[in-house]
Amino acid sequence: MASRSTSVLGIDRSLSGKSWRWRGGNMDLSEPGAGFGGGLTDDIVTQLLLSRGVPREDLERHRNPSLRSFLPDPSEFRDMDAAAERLAQAVQTNETVTVYGDYDVDGATSAALLILLLRELGHEARYYIPDRLLEGYGPSGEALVRIAGEGSSLIVTVDCGAMAYEALEMASNAGVDVVVVDHHKCAAVLPRAMALVNPNRLDESELAASHGHLAAVGVAFLLAVATVRVLRRRGFFADRREPDLFALLDLVALGTVADVAALHGLNRALVAQGLKIMARRDNVGMSALIDASRLNRAPTCSDLGFALGPRINAGGRVGESTLGVRLLTTTDADEARDIAAQLSRLNDERRAIEQAVQEAAEAQLAAQHNRAVIVAAGTGWHPGVIGIVAGRIKEKTGKPTLVIALDADEAGQGKGSGRSISGVDLGAAIIAAREAGLLVAGGGHAMAAGLTIAPDKLDALGDWLDSRLANDVALASAHQSMLLDLALAPGGLTPELVETLESAGPYGMGWPGPRVAVGPVRVIKADTVGADHVRLIVSGNDGGRFKAMAFRAAESDMGQALLHASQGRRLWLAGRAKIDDWGSRPQAELHVDDAAFLD
């Protein structure tokens, strides 16, 4: 195995300023007739699994991840049995149940999963999704008390509630039982609830805590399994069919990927199986969503994150927060088409709003070129898109970024969202800034954070973050590298290779898609397509010729270098191998992340 300190292909500084390193073993197949470097004899899929942390003795289980192999006993989780018993009781006694969900994709899919489960059990549950702008994140005590007053004796919160102390206290005082199904970080003291199911409870067992990467919809699925088991034990299915829990896995897959949950272990199995269910199009609303996304094939993991998920999210960001749950639970095909079309329109509106905010935020970058942390703020910016914009600017600048939407009222507050780079704990810095009196509220984790700030504290916050994080940012930037899984000659980039690489998926957060270096090549044609995408036609000495796309790269240093590269210069391209199926027969293409000239 090659040393991680040795650069791949001799590239110590690419066009994006990175050194190229092997993610795992040396898989350099770029020379004619080459086998795996370093004496490795494993096949490509085995090497991909090993480089993602799979022990050699556990390869077969991970090669084809199934629920049978990865699903834990739900009873391992604290309060799971109590939650399942209470939900089963509500079904058997026909109580009024309300599912209280968050307004994002994880919340919508979690709520839809429990609603569909209860429907299969002969019980119609109500749902409540708060308005993002008017009510904010998490359960409000006023809403819970109102739901109880409308007749609900059981409320199940999904994707929220782990820190809702005051709200759950109000609900308890109102006499309603609340079951919390969540995955967000918990404090040592838990809020008052009938049951709180969360793998990130600090008092969880080691086995349960090992599933802390689950999205809320994954936790909700485990609750569904536990509830059916309780009802089975009570003889509930003596004269009725048990629900098909596997049919709910399309919801689990969508919520897990859209919430950027780590795709290893159980999550990878849930998503792998969920994609198979999604391809069947049994869920009327999901099918309409796929059609509205203009997909003429079975959705892939990437589609969940970039096509289906954003449409559901658009309802909570800039539209009506209940649209996602309504779509995913309807049985009316006409209603499903109408809602899916509405979500697509809202997604287009969200993109336009996002673009306007991004342009305004990027106009502030020049004045901060010496800053270690970018802090952009503006009046009237839509708070529903600031997290997306922060992520875009972070990718463009390579620096942690905060984007803050200020109220029009000068006495009002700003709501901010931040995204960080590897090696810089932005969440800890925001918590420290709050404790230092610079913020009204704030928190998060290493890679993302949220905050509330008084406008007159903006400059002080920028100075404070710059001072605290400058060394961390400099160190992280100095050690940036592009991790590669495979190096190929141009003729090796084939549809068959793409199929082989994809068989080690699904890929996502925590289970990165394989990055391939292809070369040496020469640019035959380079142009800009769409707003700012660079399209290349390249060829190699072996006769291999393929198309490469560098998305959102036209204005970057790398994009400009590729667009104006002399056709005589040789270079390596690094990125994701994909299938281009627009033509008469599928062709392999490369989605470029980086490039490096050889001469």
XYZ file of C-alpha atoms in Angstrom, residues 6-578:
573
model
C 3.451 10.281 -1.303
C 1.590 12.264 -3.929
C -0.317 10.442 -6.652
C 1.123 10.799 -10.179
C 3.636 13.291 -8.794
C 0.969 15.966 -8.367
C 1.753 18.056 -5.281
C -0.195 21.146 -6.345
C -3.147 20.910 -8.705
C -5.105 23.713 -10.365
C -7.197 23.952 -7.176
C -4.034 24.101 -5.040
C -4.259 20.539 -3.677
C -1.923 17.593 -3.567
C -3.300 14.313 -4.875
C -3.194 11.349 -2.482
C -4.519 7.808 -2.432
C -7.588 7.318 -0.258
C -6.533 3.751 0.429
C -4.334 1.417 -1.571
C -2.554 2.347 -4.789
C -4.851 1.512 -7.715
C -2.903 2.961 -10.617
C -4.181 1.330 -13.806
C -3.071 4.161 -16.077
C -0.189 2.314 -17.705
C -1.019 -0.142 -20.511
C -1.459 -3.612 -19.090
C -1.090 -2.384 -15.520
C -2.525 -4.302 -12.595
C -2.995 -2.891 -9.138
C 0.085 -1.116 -7.804
C 1.910 -2.093 -4.660
C 1.354 -5.818 -5.151
C -2.391 -5.629 -4.440
C -4.480 -8.409 -5.924
C -7.926 -7.352 -4.708
C -10.657 -6.430 -7.168
C -11.754 -2.802 -7.457
C -14.890 -3.182 -5.331
C -12.940 -4.876 -2.533
C -10.408 -2.042 -2.535
C -13.196 0.558 -2.419
C -14.734 -1.165 0.607
C -11.413 -1.507 2.407
C -10.520 2.141 1.827
C -13.840 3.152 3.400
C -13.004 1.402 6.623
C -14.580 -2.028 6.160
C -12.581 -4.750 7.962
C -11.451 -7.470 5.589
C -13.339 -10.103 7.595
C -16.589 -8.131 7.147
C -16.355 -7.532 3.389
C -19.205 -9.799 2.305
C -21.748 -8.151 4.604
C -20.880 -4.741 3.187
C -20.647 -5.870 -0.430
C -24.424 -6.328 -0.546
C -25.830 -4.445 2.474
C -29.144 -5.915 3.632
C -31.400 -5.062 6.552
C -31.114 -8.633 7.805
C -27.388 -8.046 8.257
C -27.472 -4.535 9.720
C -30.818 -3.938 11.492
C -30.405 -3.902 15.293
C -33.031 -5.026 17.787
C -35.053 -1.810 18.338
C -35.301 -2.661 22.037
C -31.597 -1.823 22.354
C -32.601 1.870 22.276
C -33.717 3.513 25.488
C -37.452 4.254 25.697
C -38.091 2.386 22.420
C -40.234 -0.269 24.074
C -42.207 2.343 26.011
C -42.775 4.352 22.812
C -43.872 1.260 20.876
C -46.224 0.122 23.656
C -47.813 3.593 23.784
C -48.260 3.796 20.025
C -49.701 0.273 19.919
C -52.126 1.196 22.701
C -53.274 4.244 20.735
C -53.951 2.039 17.712
C -55.918 -0.537 19.678
C -58.016 2.011 21.575
C -58.460 4.291 18.548
C -57.014 7.368 20.232
C -56.436 10.585 18.330
C -52.744 10.762 17.428
C -50.911 13.753 15.959
C -47.472 13.480 14.384
C -45.527 16.720 14.873
C -42.760 16.967 12.287
C -39.999 19.329 11.309
C -40.339 21.272 8.031
C -37.362 19.732 6.211
C -37.115 16.489 4.225
C -36.143 14.377 7.231
C -39.112 15.726 9.163
C -41.514 15.259 6.257
C -40.427 11.681 5.543
C -40.431 10.768 9.255
C -43.962 12.109 9.664
C -45.147 10.432 6.457
C -43.660 7.097 7.533
C -45.574 7.026 10.827
C -48.772 8.277 9.205
C -48.604 5.530 6.542
C -47.769 2.916 9.183
C -50.776 3.895 11.283
C -52.979 3.932 8.186
C -51.925 0.348 7.424
C -52.903 -0.469 11.002
C -56.367 0.983 10.414
C -55.707 4.290 12.155
C -55.789 7.756 10.571
C -53.338 10.069 12.335
C -53.251 13.842 12.142
C -50.088 15.827 11.459
C -48.694 19.242 12.327
C -45.745 20.882 10.567
C -44.684 24.299 11.927
C -44.094 27.285 9.674
C -40.351 27.907 9.317
C -40.581 31.703 9.447
C -43.438 32.165 11.896
C -42.766 29.355 14.387
C -39.137 28.380 13.857
C -37.541 25.027 14.571
C -38.880 22.520 17.063
C -42.096 22.012 19.002
C -43.697 25.091 20.515
C -45.566 24.700 23.788
C -48.478 26.724 22.450
C -48.856 24.400 19.462
C -48.648 21.240 21.566
C -51.273 22.526 24.023
C -53.517 23.544 21.124
C -53.169 20.085 19.529
C -54.102 18.500 22.860
C -57.110 20.808 23.122
C -58.260 19.618 19.704
C -58.517 16.066 20.998
C -55.126 14.407 20.596
C -54.146 12.259 23.566
C -50.804 11.273 21.993
C -48.347 13.476 20.109
C -45.290 11.992 18.406
C -42.613 14.550 17.544
C -40.250 13.516 14.740
C -36.907 15.122 13.893
C -37.352 17.561 16.774
C -37.975 17.669 20.506
C -34.687 16.478 22.014
C -34.048 19.893 23.592
C -37.634 21.223 23.818
C -37.756 21.526 27.618
C -40.326 24.290 27.984
C -42.619 23.044 25.217
C -42.735 19.473 26.522
C -43.308 20.710 30.060
C -46.328 22.664 28.830
C -47.627 19.597 26.995
C -47.220 17.423 30.071
C -49.087 19.954 32.180
C -51.867 19.903 29.595
C -52.241 16.152 30.125
C -51.103 14.921 26.720
C -48.537 12.163 26.244
C -45.587 13.089 24.022
C -43.239 10.577 22.405
C -40.076 12.170 21.002
C -38.404 10.528 17.994
C -35.232 12.458 17.204
C -31.545 12.198 16.300
C -30.158 15.603 17.289
C -27.637 15.990 20.102
C -29.035 15.666 23.631
C -28.011 17.212 26.925
C -27.403 15.200 30.086
C -30.821 16.257 31.422
C -33.645 15.266 29.088
C -36.912 17.138 28.579
C -40.084 15.765 30.136
C -41.655 13.238 27.762
C -43.549 9.965 27.932
C -40.655 8.477 25.916
C -37.623 9.958 24.176
C -36.102 7.737 21.500
C -32.798 9.064 20.223
C -29.543 7.169 19.562
C -27.673 10.331 20.578
C -28.906 10.279 24.161
C -25.909 10.500 26.439
C -27.157 7.527 28.471
C -27.497 5.183 25.494
C -25.880 1.763 25.372
C -22.752 1.369 23.292
C -24.655 -0.555 20.606
C -27.452 2.005 20.344
C -25.000 4.909 20.364
C -23.158 3.322 17.437
C -26.271 4.189 15.394
C -26.028 7.884 16.203
C -25.585 8.583 12.486
C -29.234 7.661 11.804
C -31.484 10.361 10.437
C -34.773 10.830 12.280
C -36.573 8.842 9.589
C -34.292 5.881 10.372
C -35.224 6.122 14.051
C -38.899 6.350 13.047
C -38.498 3.160 11.000
C -37.090 1.351 14.036
C -40.113 2.566 16.026
C -42.364 1.154 13.286
C -40.629 -2.228 13.576
C -40.996 -2.171 17.364
C -44.677 -1.155 17.226
C -45.605 -3.936 14.804
C -43.779 -6.395 17.039
C -45.801 -5.256 20.071
C -49.076 -5.570 18.140
C -48.061 -9.005 16.860
C -47.409 -10.137 20.419
C -50.827 -8.844 21.453
C -52.568 -10.865 18.713
C -53.578 -7.766 16.728
C -52.859 -9.491 13.418
C -54.870 -12.615 14.116
C -57.502 -11.467 11.621
C -55.689 -8.813 9.594
C -52.616 -8.511 7.411
C -49.398 -7.167 8.875
C -48.117 -3.972 7.235
C -45.271 -4.277 4.754
C -42.572 -2.324 6.543
C -40.170 -2.714 3.623
C -42.572 -0.615 1.539
C -41.689 2.358 3.764
C -37.994 2.231 2.926
C -38.306 4.667 0.006
C -39.179 7.325 2.592
C -36.235 6.258 4.761
C -33.844 6.510 1.830
C -35.052 9.975 0.813
C -34.923 11.421 4.324
C -31.543 9.882 5.106
C -29.800 11.150 1.985
C -31.454 14.577 2.013
C -30.430 15.075 5.657
C -26.817 14.288 4.673
C -26.620 11.458 7.189
C -23.487 9.305 7.018
C -24.049 6.407 4.610
C -22.254 3.634 6.432
C -23.544 0.647 8.350
C -27.301 0.606 8.847
C -27.868 3.808 6.884
C -26.191 2.358 3.829
C -28.386 -0.736 4.053
C -31.532 1.385 4.506
C -30.719 3.531 1.479
C -29.637 0.603 -0.710
C -32.910 -1.227 -0.051
C -34.949 1.977 -0.158
C -33.748 2.780 -3.673
C -35.073 -0.604 -4.795
C -38.483 0.180 -3.266
C -38.467 3.636 -4.846
C -37.907 2.096 -8.275
C -41.227 0.219 -7.856
C -43.093 3.556 -7.571
C -45.632 2.162 -5.107
C -45.956 5.476 -3.244
C -48.235 7.694 -5.355
C -46.683 10.929 -4.107
C -43.098 9.699 -4.510
C -43.898 8.629 -8.064
C -45.295 12.090 -8.848
C -42.190 13.672 -7.326
C -39.942 11.542 -9.548
C -41.945 12.601 -12.611
C -41.821 16.281 -11.575
C -38.040 15.923 -11.296
C -37.982 14.768 -14.944
C -36.317 11.489 -14.162
C -36.992 8.844 -16.796
C -35.200 6.100 -14.879
C -35.035 4.717 -11.371
C -33.693 7.386 -8.985
C -30.114 7.131 -7.765
C -28.687 8.262 -4.449
C -27.520 11.478 -6.113
C -31.063 12.157 -7.353
C -32.382 12.003 -3.791
C -29.970 14.718 -2.702
C -30.121 16.983 -5.743
C -33.545 16.471 -7.368
C -36.168 14.961 -5.044
C -34.962 16.330 -1.698
C -34.716 19.988 -2.741
C -38.301 19.922 -3.993
C -39.620 18.666 -0.663
C -37.417 21.181 1.116
C -38.728 24.032 -1.014
C -42.105 23.763 0.691
C -40.538 24.382 4.097
C -38.075 27.007 2.862
C -40.178 29.336 0.734
C -43.677 27.847 0.539
C -46.161 25.880 2.624
C -44.550 23.629 5.212
C -47.155 20.830 4.977
C -46.739 20.162 1.251
C -44.104 17.451 1.696
C -46.170 15.370 4.127
C -49.301 15.838 2.052
C -47.509 14.647 -1.068
C -45.922 11.592 0.524
C -49.136 10.402 2.200
C -51.754 11.036 -0.489
C -53.381 8.190 -2.405
C -54.893 10.516 -5.029
C -52.760 10.609 -8.194
C -54.222 13.925 -9.344
C -53.548 15.569 -5.994
C -50.020 14.127 -6.021
C -49.307 15.604 -9.461
C -50.637 18.994 -8.371
C -48.528 19.081 -5.193
C -45.406 17.837 -6.991
C -45.848 20.540 -9.625
C -46.308 23.148 -6.908
C -43.145 21.978 -5.152
C -41.224 22.186 -8.421
C -42.395 25.776 -8.905
C -41.401 26.603 -5.339
C -38.018 24.989 -5.956
C -37.512 27.230 -8.978
C -38.496 30.197 -6.810
C -36.074 29.030 -4.139
C -33.287 28.867 -6.724
C -33.992 32.419 -7.858
C -34.029 33.670 -4.259
C -30.857 31.714 -3.535
C -29.093 33.181 -6.571
C -30.009 36.734 -5.566
C -28.781 36.207 -2.005
C -25.615 34.500 -3.230
C -24.790 37.378 -5.605
C -25.339 39.908 -2.826
C -23.223 37.872 -0.394
C -20.404 37.347 -2.897
C -20.277 41.109 -3.476
C -18.961 41.339 0.094
C -16.102 38.869 -0.442
C -13.544 41.301 -1.846
C -13.541 43.282 1.390
C -12.865 40.085 3.362
C -10.098 38.478 1.314
C -7.761 38.623 4.319
C -10.313 37.091 6.667
C -10.004 33.488 7.842
C -13.797 33.244 8.252
C -16.235 34.862 5.822
C -19.157 36.692 7.462
C -21.702 38.028 4.961
C -24.877 39.778 6.107
C -27.727 41.570 4.405
C -31.131 43.015 5.105
C -34.053 41.223 3.499
C -32.158 38.040 2.670
C -34.479 35.047 2.865
C -33.528 32.917 5.900
C -34.676 29.796 4.077
C -31.679 29.854 1.711
C -28.813 31.230 3.797
C -27.475 27.780 4.704
C -27.291 26.807 1.033
C -25.545 30.077 0.177
C -23.066 29.617 3.028
C -22.186 26.208 1.642
C -21.695 27.593 -1.862
C -19.380 30.383 -0.681
C -17.457 27.948 1.520
C -16.828 25.754 -1.528
C -15.786 28.760 -3.609
C -13.437 30.331 -1.071
C -12.233 27.289 0.858
C -13.016 29.153 4.086
C -15.635 28.691 6.839
C -18.573 30.939 5.966
C -21.469 32.518 7.848
C -24.393 34.062 5.976
C -26.739 36.187 8.088
C -30.216 37.446 7.176
C -30.969 40.711 8.983
C -34.463 41.919 9.817
C -35.530 45.097 8.046
C -36.112 46.675 11.463
C -32.805 48.073 12.693
C -33.702 46.943 16.203
C -34.382 43.426 14.946
C -32.104 40.416 15.004
C -30.168 38.520 12.383
C -30.547 34.802 11.726
C -27.384 33.141 10.481
C -26.254 29.816 9.118
C -22.667 28.641 8.754
C -20.720 25.931 6.944
C -17.150 24.935 7.707
C -14.190 23.135 6.166
C -12.609 19.909 7.399
C -10.390 20.549 10.377
C -12.189 23.676 11.611
C -14.876 23.217 14.293
C -17.270 26.036 13.528
C -19.970 24.816 15.922
C -17.642 24.970 18.916
C -16.574 28.494 17.915
C -20.203 29.642 17.651
C -21.017 28.183 21.067
C -17.974 29.988 22.492
C -19.075 33.241 20.792
C -22.465 32.897 22.444
C -20.849 32.352 25.828
C -18.692 35.449 25.191
C -21.848 37.551 24.799
C -21.523 38.100 21.047
C -24.655 36.139 20.135
C -28.242 35.944 21.315
C -28.225 32.221 20.549
C -26.044 29.796 18.668
C -24.881 26.226 18.340
C -24.106 23.469 15.900
C -21.455 20.896 15.137
C -18.046 20.899 13.495
C -19.218 21.425 9.927
C -22.388 23.486 10.375
C -23.819 26.019 12.802
C -26.722 28.375 13.322
C -26.964 31.631 15.248
C -29.055 34.617 16.237
C -27.242 37.945 16.525
C -27.937 41.619 17.217
C -26.883 43.733 14.191
C -24.502 45.876 16.230
C -22.457 42.777 17.099
C -21.645 41.790 13.508
C -18.235 43.443 13.251
C -17.216 42.182 16.675
C -18.237 38.648 15.721
C -16.171 38.781 12.537
C -13.086 39.982 14.437
C -13.592 37.404 17.181
C -13.970 34.467 14.775
C -10.989 35.638 12.743
C -8.822 35.737 15.839
C -10.038 32.392 17.199
C -9.982 30.356 13.991
C -7.203 31.898 11.871
C -4.612 29.301 12.872
C -7.043 26.406 12.407
C -8.054 27.624 8.952
C -4.444 28.149 7.892
C -3.476 24.670 9.087
C -6.489 23.032 7.427
C -5.843 24.882 4.156
C -2.164 23.943 4.141
C -3.030 20.258 4.391
C -5.760 20.166 1.750
C -5.529 17.157 -0.505
C -7.612 15.485 -3.177
C -8.171 11.828 -2.293
C -8.187 9.398 -5.220
C -9.348 5.804 -5.493
C -8.220 4.892 -8.991
C -6.002 6.150 -11.833
C -6.867 5.226 -15.421
C -5.737 5.718 -18.973
C -8.440 7.538 -20.994
C -9.514 4.346 -22.761
C -10.288 2.773 -19.391
C -13.150 5.181 -18.708
C -16.012 2.937 -19.846
C -19.645 2.297 -18.889
C -18.534 -1.072 -17.522
C -16.094 0.656 -15.163
C -18.814 3.049 -13.973
C -21.089 0.083 -13.264
C -18.337 -1.613 -11.257
C -17.640 1.523 -9.222
C -21.328 2.099 -8.490
C -21.733 -1.455 -7.208
C -19.851 -0.429 -4.045
C -22.459 2.268 -3.351
C -24.747 3.857 -2.496
C -22.417 6.780 -1.890
C -22.869 9.893 0.184
C -21.711 11.543 3.386
C -19.324 9.223 5.241
C -19.148 6.835 2.287
C -17.588 9.007 -0.421
C -18.078 8.229 -4.075
C -14.931 6.958 -5.787
C -12.775 9.662 -7.334
C -10.914 8.658 -10.493
C -7.876 10.294 -12.096
C -7.850 9.954 -15.893
C -4.951 10.874 -18.120
C -2.752 12.039 -19.529
C -5.151 13.818 -21.895
C -5.166 16.842 -24.170
C -8.099 19.244 -24.461
C -9.709 19.022 -27.895
C -12.563 21.417 -27.168
C -13.521 23.568 -24.185
C -16.575 25.770 -23.773
C -19.057 27.087 -21.229
C -22.565 25.637 -21.001
C -25.455 26.833 -18.862
C -24.629 29.581 -16.428
C -21.101 28.624 -15.406
C -20.341 24.987 -16.265
C -17.203 24.046 -18.181
C -17.525 21.315 -20.820
C -14.445 19.573 -22.184
C -13.762 17.060 -24.920
C -10.410 15.393 -24.257
C -8.361 12.608 -25.787
C -5.384 10.511 -24.758
C -2.459 8.851 -26.473
C -4.235 5.498 -26.209
C -7.025 6.763 -28.477
C -9.471 7.166 -25.632
C -11.772 10.173 -25.986
C -14.468 11.341 -23.591
C -16.509 14.290 -22.359
C -15.789 15.927 -19.013
C -17.910 18.449 -17.078
C -16.725 20.846 -14.386
C -19.887 22.172 -12.774
C -20.069 25.756 -11.453
C -16.415 26.162 -12.357
C -16.333 28.700 -15.202
C -15.278 31.595 -12.952
C -12.853 29.603 -10.815
C -9.092 29.514 -11.398
C -9.369 25.878 -12.442
C -12.234 26.597 -14.838
C -10.399 29.477 -16.470
C -7.260 27.365 -16.860
C -9.240 24.588 -18.545
C -11.104 26.959 -20.844
C -7.914 28.640 -22.028
C -5.590 25.647 -21.968
C -3.366 25.172 -24.980
C -4.472 22.077 -26.868
C -0.913 20.853 -26.822
C -0.587 20.715 -23.038
C -1.089 17.387 -21.319
C -3.040 17.138 -18.076
C -4.727 14.810 -15.623
C -8.375 15.188 -14.683
C -9.808 13.922 -11.387
C -13.488 13.429 -10.551
C -16.480 11.099 -10.554
C -17.030 8.676 -13.420
C -20.642 8.871 -14.601
